Tab-separated table of C-alpha atoms (C1' of nucleotides) in Angstrom:
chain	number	residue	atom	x	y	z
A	1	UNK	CA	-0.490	-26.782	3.194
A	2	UNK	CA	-3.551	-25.038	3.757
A	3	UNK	CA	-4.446	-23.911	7.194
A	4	UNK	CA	-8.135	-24.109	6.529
A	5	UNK	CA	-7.925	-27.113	5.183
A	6	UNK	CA	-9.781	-29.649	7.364
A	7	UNK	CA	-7.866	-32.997	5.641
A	8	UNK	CA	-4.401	-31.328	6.427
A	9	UNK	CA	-4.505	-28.848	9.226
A	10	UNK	CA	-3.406	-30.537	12.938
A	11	UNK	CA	-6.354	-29.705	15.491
A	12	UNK	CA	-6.818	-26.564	17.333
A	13	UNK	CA	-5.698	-28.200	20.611
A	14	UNK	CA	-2.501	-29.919	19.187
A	15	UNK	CA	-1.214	-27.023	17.829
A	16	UNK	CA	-1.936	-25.349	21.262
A	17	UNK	CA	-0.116	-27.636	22.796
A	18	UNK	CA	3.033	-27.204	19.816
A	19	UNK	CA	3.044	-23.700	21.046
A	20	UNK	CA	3.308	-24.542	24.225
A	21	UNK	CA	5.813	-27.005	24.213
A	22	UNK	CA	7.564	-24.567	21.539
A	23	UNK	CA	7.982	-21.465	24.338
A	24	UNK	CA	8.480	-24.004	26.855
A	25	UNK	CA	11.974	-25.029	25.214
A	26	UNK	CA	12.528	-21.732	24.907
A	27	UNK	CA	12.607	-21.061	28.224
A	28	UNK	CA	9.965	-17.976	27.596
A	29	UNK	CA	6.428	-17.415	28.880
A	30	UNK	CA	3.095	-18.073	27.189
A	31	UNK	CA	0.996	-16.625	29.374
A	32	UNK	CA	-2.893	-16.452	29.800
A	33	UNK	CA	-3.357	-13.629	27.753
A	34	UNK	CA	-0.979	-13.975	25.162
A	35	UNK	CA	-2.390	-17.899	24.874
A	36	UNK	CA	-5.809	-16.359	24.685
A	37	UNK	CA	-4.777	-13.913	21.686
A	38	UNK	CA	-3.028	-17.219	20.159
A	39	UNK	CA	-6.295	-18.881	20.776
A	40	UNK	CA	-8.632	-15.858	18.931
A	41	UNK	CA	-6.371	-15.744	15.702
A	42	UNK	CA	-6.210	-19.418	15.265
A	43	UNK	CA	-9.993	-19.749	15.732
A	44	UNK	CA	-11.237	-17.278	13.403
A	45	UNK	CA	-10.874	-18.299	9.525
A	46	UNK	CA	-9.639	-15.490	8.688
A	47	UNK	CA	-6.341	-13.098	9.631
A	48	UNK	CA	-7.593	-10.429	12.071
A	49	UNK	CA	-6.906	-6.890	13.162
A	50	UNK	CA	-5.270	-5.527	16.792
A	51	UNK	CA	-8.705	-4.127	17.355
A	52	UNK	CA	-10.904	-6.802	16.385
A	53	UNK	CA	-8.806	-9.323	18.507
A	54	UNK	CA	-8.949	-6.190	21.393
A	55	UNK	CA	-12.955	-6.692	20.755
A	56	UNK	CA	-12.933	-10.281	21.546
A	57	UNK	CA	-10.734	-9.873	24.276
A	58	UNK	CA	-12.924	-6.980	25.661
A	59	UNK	CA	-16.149	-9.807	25.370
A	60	UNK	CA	-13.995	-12.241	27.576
A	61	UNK	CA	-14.722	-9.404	30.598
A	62	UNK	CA	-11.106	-8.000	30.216
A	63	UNK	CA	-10.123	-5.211	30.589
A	64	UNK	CA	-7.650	-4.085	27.918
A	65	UNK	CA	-6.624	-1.031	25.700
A	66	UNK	CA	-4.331	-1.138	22.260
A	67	UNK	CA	-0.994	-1.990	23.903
A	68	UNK	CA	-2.171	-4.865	25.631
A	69	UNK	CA	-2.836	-6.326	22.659
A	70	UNK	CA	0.289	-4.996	20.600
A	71	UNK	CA	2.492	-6.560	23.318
A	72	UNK	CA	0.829	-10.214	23.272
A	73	UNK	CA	1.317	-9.873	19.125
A	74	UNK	CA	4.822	-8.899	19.465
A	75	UNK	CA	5.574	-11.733	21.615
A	76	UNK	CA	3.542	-14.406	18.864
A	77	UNK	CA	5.670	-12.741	15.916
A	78	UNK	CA	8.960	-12.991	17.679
A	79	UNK	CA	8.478	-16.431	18.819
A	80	UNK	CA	7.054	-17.046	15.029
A	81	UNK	CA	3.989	-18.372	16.492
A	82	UNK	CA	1.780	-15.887	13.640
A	83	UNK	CA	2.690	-13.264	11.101
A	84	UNK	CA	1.803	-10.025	10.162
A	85	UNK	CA	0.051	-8.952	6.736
A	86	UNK	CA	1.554	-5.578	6.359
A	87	UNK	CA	-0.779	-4.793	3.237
A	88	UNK	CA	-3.390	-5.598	5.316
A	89	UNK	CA	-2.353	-4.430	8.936
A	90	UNK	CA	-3.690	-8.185	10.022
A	91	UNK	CA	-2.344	-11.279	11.764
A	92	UNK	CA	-2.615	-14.539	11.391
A	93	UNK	CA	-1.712	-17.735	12.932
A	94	UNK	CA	1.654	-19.659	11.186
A	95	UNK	CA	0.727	-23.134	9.602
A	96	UNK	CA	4.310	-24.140	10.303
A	97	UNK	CA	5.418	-22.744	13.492
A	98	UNK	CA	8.933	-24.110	14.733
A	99	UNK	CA	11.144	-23.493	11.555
A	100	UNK	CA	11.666	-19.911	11.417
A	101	UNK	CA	10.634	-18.787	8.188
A	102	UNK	CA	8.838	-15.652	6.226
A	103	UNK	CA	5.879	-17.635	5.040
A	104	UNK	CA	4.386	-16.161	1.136
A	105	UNK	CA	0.304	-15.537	1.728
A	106	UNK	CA	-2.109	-15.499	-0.891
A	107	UNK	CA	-4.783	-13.320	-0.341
A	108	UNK	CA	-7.770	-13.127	-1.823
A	109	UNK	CA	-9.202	-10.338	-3.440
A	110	UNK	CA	-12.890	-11.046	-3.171
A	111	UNK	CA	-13.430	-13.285	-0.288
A	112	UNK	CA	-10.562	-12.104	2.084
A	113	UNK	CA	-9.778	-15.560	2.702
A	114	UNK	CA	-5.961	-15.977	3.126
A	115	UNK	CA	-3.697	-19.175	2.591
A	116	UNK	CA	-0.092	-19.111	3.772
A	117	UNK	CA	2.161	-20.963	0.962
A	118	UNK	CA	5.453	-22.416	2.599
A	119	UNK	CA	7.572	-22.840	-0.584
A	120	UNK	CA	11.267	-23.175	0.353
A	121	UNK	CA	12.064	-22.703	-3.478
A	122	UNK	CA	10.494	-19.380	-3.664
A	123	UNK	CA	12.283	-18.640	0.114
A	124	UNK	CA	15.472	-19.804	-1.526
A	125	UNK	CA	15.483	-17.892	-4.864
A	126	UNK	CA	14.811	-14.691	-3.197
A	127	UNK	CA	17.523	-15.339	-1.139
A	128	UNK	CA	19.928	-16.294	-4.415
A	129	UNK	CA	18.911	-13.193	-6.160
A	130	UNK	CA	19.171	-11.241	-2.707
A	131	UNK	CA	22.908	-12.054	-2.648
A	132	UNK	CA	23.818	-11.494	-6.181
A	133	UNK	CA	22.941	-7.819	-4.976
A	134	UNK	CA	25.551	-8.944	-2.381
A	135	UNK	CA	22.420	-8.095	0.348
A	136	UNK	CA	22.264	-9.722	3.569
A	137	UNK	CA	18.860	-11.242	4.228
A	138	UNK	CA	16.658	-11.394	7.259
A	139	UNK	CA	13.675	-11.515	6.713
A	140	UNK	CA	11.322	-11.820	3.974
A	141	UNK	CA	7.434	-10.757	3.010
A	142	UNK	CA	5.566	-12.144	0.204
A	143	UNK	CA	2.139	-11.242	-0.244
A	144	UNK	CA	0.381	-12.123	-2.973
A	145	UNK	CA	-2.827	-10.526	-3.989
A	146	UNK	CA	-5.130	-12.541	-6.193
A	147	UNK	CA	-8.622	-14.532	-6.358
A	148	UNK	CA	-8.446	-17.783	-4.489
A	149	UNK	CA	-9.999	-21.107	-6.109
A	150	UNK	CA	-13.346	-20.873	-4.802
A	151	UNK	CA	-13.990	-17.149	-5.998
A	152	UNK	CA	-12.895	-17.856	-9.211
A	153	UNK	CA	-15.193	-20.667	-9.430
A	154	UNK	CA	-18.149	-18.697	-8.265
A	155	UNK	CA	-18.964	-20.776	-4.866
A	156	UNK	CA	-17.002	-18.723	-2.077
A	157	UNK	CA	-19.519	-18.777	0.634
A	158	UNK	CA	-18.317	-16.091	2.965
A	159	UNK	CA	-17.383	-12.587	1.678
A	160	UNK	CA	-15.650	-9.807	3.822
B	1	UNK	CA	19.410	-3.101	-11.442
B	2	UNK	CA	20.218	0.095	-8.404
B	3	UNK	CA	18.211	3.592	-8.758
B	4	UNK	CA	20.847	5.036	-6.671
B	5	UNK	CA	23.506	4.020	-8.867
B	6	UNK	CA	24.644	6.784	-10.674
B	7	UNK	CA	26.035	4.560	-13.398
B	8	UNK	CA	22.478	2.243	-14.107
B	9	UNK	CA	19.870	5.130	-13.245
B	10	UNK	CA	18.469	7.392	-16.091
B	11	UNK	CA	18.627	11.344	-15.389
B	12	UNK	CA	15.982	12.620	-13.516
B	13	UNK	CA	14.390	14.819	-16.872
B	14	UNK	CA	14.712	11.531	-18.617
B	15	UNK	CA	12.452	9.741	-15.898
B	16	UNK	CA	9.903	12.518	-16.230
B	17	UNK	CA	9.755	12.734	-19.687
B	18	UNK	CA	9.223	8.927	-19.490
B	19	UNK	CA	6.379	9.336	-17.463
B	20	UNK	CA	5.409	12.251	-19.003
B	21	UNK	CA	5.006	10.492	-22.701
B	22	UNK	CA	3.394	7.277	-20.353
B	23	UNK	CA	0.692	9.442	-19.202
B	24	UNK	CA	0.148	10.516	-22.625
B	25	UNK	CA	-0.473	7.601	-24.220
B	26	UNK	CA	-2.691	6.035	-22.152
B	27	UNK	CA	-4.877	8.785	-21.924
B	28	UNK	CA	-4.335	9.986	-18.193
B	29	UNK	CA	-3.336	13.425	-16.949
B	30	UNK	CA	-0.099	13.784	-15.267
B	31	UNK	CA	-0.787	17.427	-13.442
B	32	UNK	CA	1.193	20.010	-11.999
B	33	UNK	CA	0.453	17.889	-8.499
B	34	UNK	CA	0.862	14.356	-9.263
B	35	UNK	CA	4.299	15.742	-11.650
B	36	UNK	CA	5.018	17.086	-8.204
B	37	UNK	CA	4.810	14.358	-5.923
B	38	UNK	CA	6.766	12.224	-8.317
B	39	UNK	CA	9.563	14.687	-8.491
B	40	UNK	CA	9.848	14.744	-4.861
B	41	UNK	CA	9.739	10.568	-4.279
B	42	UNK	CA	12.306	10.457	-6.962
B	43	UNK	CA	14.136	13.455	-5.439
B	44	UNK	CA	14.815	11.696	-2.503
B	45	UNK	CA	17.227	9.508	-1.477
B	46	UNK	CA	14.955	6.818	-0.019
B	47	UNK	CA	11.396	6.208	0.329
B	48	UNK	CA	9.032	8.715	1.386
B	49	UNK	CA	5.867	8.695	4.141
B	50	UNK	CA	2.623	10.165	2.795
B	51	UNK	CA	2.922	12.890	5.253
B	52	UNK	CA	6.668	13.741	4.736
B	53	UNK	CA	5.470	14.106	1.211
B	54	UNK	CA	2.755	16.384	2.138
B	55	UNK	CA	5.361	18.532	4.097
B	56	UNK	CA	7.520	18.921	0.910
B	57	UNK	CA	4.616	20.545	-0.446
B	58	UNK	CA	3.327	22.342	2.151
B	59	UNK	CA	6.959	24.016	1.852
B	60	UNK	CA	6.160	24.754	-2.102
B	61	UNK	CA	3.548	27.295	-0.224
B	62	UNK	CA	1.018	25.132	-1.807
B	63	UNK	CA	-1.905	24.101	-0.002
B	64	UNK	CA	-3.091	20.926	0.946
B	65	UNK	CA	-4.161	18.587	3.571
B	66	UNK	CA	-3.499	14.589	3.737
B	67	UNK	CA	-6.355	13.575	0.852
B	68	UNK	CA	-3.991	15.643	-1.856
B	69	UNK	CA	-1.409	13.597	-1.608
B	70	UNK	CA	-3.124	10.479	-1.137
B	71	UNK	CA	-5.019	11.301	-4.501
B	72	UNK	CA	-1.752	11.771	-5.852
B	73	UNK	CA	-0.497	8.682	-4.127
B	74	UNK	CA	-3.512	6.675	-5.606
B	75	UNK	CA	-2.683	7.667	-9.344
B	76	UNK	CA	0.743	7.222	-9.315
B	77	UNK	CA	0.618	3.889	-7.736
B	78	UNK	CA	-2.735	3.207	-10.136
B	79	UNK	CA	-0.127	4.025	-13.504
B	80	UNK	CA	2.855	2.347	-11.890
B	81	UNK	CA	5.213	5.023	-11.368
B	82	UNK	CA	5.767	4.086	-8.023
B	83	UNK	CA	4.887	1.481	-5.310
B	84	UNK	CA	3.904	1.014	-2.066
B	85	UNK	CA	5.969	-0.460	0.308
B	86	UNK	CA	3.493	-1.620	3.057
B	87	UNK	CA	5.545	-3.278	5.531
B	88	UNK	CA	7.156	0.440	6.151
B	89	UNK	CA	4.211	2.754	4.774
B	90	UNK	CA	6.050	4.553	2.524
B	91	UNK	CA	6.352	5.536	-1.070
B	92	UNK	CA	8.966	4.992	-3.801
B	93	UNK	CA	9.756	5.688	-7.244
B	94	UNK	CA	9.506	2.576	-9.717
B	95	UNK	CA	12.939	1.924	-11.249
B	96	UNK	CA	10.539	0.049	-14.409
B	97	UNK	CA	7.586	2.009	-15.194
B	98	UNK	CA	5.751	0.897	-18.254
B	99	UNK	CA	6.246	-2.683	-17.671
B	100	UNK	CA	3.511	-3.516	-15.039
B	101	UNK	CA	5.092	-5.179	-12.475
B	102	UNK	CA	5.127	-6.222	-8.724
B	103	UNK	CA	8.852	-5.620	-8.059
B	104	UNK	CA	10.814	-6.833	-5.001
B	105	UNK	CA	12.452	-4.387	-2.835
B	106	UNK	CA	15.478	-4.527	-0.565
B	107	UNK	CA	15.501	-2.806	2.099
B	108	UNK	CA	18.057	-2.089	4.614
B	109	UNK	CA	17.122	-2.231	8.612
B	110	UNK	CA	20.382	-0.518	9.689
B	111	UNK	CA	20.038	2.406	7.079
B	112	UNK	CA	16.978	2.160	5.623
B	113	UNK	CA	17.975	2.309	2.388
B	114	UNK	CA	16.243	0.691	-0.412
B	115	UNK	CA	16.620	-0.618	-3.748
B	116	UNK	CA	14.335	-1.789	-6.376
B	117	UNK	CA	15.034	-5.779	-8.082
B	118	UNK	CA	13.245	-7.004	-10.625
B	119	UNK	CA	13.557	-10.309	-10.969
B	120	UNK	CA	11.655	-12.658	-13.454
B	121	UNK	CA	12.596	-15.544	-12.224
B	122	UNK	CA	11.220	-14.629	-8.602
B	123	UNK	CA	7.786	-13.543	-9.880
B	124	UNK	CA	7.275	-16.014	-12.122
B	125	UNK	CA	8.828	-18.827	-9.606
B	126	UNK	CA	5.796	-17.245	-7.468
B	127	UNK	CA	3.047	-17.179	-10.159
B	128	UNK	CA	4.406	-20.716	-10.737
B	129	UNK	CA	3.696	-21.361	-6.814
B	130	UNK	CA	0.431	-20.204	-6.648
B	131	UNK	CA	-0.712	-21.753	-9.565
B	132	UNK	CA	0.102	-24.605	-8.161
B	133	UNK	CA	-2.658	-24.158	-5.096
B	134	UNK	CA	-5.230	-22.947	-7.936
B	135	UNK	CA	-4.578	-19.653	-7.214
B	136	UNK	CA	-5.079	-16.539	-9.628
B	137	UNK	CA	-2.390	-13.684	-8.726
B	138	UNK	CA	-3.133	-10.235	-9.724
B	139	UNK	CA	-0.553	-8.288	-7.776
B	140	UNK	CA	2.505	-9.439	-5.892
B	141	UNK	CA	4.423	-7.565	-2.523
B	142	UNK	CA	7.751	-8.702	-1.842
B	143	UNK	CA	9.848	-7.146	0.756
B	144	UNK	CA	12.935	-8.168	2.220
B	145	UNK	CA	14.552	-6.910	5.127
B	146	UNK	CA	18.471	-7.126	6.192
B	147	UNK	CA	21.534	-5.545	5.192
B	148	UNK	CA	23.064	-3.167	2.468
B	149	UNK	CA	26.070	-4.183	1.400
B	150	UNK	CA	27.417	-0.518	2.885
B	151	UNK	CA	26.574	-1.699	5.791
B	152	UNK	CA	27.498	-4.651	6.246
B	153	UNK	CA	30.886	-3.210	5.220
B	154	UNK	CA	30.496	-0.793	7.839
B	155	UNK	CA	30.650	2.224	5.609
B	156	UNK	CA	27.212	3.967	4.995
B	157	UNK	CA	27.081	7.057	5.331
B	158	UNK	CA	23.366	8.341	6.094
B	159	UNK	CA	21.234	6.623	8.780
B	160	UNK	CA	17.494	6.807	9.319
C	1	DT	C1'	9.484	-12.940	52.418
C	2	DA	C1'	11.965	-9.191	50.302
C	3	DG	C1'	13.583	-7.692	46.075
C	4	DC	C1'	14.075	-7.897	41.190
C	5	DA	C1'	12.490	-8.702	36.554
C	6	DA	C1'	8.838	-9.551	33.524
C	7	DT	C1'	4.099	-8.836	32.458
C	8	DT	C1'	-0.090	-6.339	32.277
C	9	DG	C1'	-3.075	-2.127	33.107
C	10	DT	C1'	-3.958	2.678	31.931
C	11	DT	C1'	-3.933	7.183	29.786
C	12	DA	C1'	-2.627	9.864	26.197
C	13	DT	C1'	-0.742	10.658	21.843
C	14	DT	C1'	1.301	9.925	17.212
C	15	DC	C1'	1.059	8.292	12.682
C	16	DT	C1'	-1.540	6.549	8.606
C	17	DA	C1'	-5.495	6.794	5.795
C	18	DT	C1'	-10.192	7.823	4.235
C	19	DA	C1'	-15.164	9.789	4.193
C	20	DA	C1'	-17.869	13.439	2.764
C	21	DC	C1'	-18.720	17.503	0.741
C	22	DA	C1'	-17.266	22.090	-1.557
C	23	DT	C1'	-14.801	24.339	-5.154
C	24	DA	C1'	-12.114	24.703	-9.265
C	25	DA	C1'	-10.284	23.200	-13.584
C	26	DT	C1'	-10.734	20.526	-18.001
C	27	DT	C1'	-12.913	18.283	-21.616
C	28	DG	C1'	-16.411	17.338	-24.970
C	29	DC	C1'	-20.069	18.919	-27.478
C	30	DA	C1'	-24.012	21.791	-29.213
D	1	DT	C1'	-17.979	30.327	-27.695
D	2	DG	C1'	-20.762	28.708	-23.955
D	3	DC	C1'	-22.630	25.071	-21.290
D	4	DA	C1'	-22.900	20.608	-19.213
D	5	DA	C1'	-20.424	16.682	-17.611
D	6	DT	C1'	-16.416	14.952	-15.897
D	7	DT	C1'	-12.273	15.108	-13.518
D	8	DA	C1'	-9.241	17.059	-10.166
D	9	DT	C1'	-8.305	19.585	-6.036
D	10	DG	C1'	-9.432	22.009	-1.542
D	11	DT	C1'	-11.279	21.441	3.095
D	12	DT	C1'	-13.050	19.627	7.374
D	13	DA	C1'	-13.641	15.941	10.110
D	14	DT	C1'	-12.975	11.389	11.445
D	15	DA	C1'	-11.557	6.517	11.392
D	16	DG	C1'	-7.963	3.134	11.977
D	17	DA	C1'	-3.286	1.369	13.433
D	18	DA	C1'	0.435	1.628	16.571
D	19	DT	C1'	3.322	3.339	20.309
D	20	DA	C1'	5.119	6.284	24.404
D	21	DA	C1'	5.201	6.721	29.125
D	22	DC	C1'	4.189	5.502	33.519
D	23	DA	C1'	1.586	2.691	37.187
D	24	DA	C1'	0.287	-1.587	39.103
D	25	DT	C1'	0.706	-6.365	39.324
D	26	DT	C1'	2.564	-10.934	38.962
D	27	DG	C1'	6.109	-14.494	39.259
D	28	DC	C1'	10.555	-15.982	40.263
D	29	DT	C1'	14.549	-16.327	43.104
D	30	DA	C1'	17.835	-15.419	46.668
DNA sequence: TAGCAATTGTTATTCTATAACATAATTGCA
DNA sequence: TGCAATTATGTTATAGAATAACAATTGCTA
């Protein structure tokens, strides 16, 4: 359930290789650079900005400017490979990527750390109360803005 | 349950005064600017960028430059008399001021219409959730995308 | 291998938001 | 009332996020 969780999460190459697999039934193209942006998100603990990831892509040795980087992200979100934090104007890797879904993300308030919650009940309820309004749904964005476990236990060891 | 329905919404004095006797009892100031860029989000058939806003006003023949409204912005979202809706950076009136709440918001992709729900049963199914994962929610953002029912009917009248 | 489509590079710009400091208005109090 | 402290607004400049438009390249296929 928890990406960062060490006794749950599959390994950094396996889900690498999901991805892969993933666009290759697809029939669509994960190339170097939009693998490499994969790569950077996944690896960092925490959900990241366009211009950090530009940053670490610019520390590679290559070349690159905004759209570069826009474009690889709009490929990962289509192909539901990450998601975007719109309160945050981040992105971060999907813990479940495959079944197309909306994902709910807690965020942390003091620590920045941020957990994505795959509750099908939660999914499903919004879309109940959705269509009592008679509204079609597409997608759906659930961010949640609280204090994680570890901050409000006092230990969180990284903050920012 | 719909601001834009006639028949649910209270009259736009009525939402004023409302805000107006809020203000009041908690001890804040609703000014001639904040009053102003609440009239204007309410005014308006759908949701409102910060700088769309600051047009509005620049057409009063008042001055300003983008830190007025985002002041305004800041303590009208602090009193919740209107949210944020992050996933489209814009502004709208809260259907439920008072009652602090999170809200969920429908929002149309072919129209861009959007309406206000409050449900319980979706933000406590999500407190619920998160509790769940030990984790202490302050604030929640839900946002779904898809279709009106105008739309999907075919009849709206007003795009973009 | 020539041609087409998809991808990436490049430059410039738009849109969103805030920092920092100056000025004005309001409140509380002597 | 008059003054200090606080709060609110004006102003200039800048930071941060995202896209438009066009050029160059790559990869596939006929």
């Amino acid at each position: 359930m928890y990406p960062s969780d060490p006794g749950y999460a599959p390994s950094f190459d396996t889900r690498l290789a999901q991805a892969e697999t993933l666009c290759q039934e697809r029939g669509v193209r994960l190339t170097d650079l939009r693998r490499r942006v994969l790569e950077i998100i996944w690896s960092h603990p925490k959900p990241m900005g366009a211009y950090a990831i530009l940053d670490v892509l610019r520390g590679d040795g290559r070349q690159g400017a905004p759209p570069t980087v826009y474009r690889a992200l709009d490929f990962l979100l289509e192909q539901g490979l990450i998601h975007r934090l719109a309160s945050l104007n981040v992105y971060a890797g999907c813990c479940q990527p495959g079944s197309r879904h909306g994902g709910q993300f807690l965020i942390c308030r003091d620590c920045g750390q941020v957990n994505e919650m795959n509750s099908p009940a939660v999914e499903n309820l919004l879309c109940a109360e959705a269509a009592a309004h008679c509204f079609e749904v597409l997608t759906q964005m659930v961010e949640v803005l609280g204090r994680c476990p570890d901050c409000q236990r006092g230990t969180s060891s990284d903050v920012g």
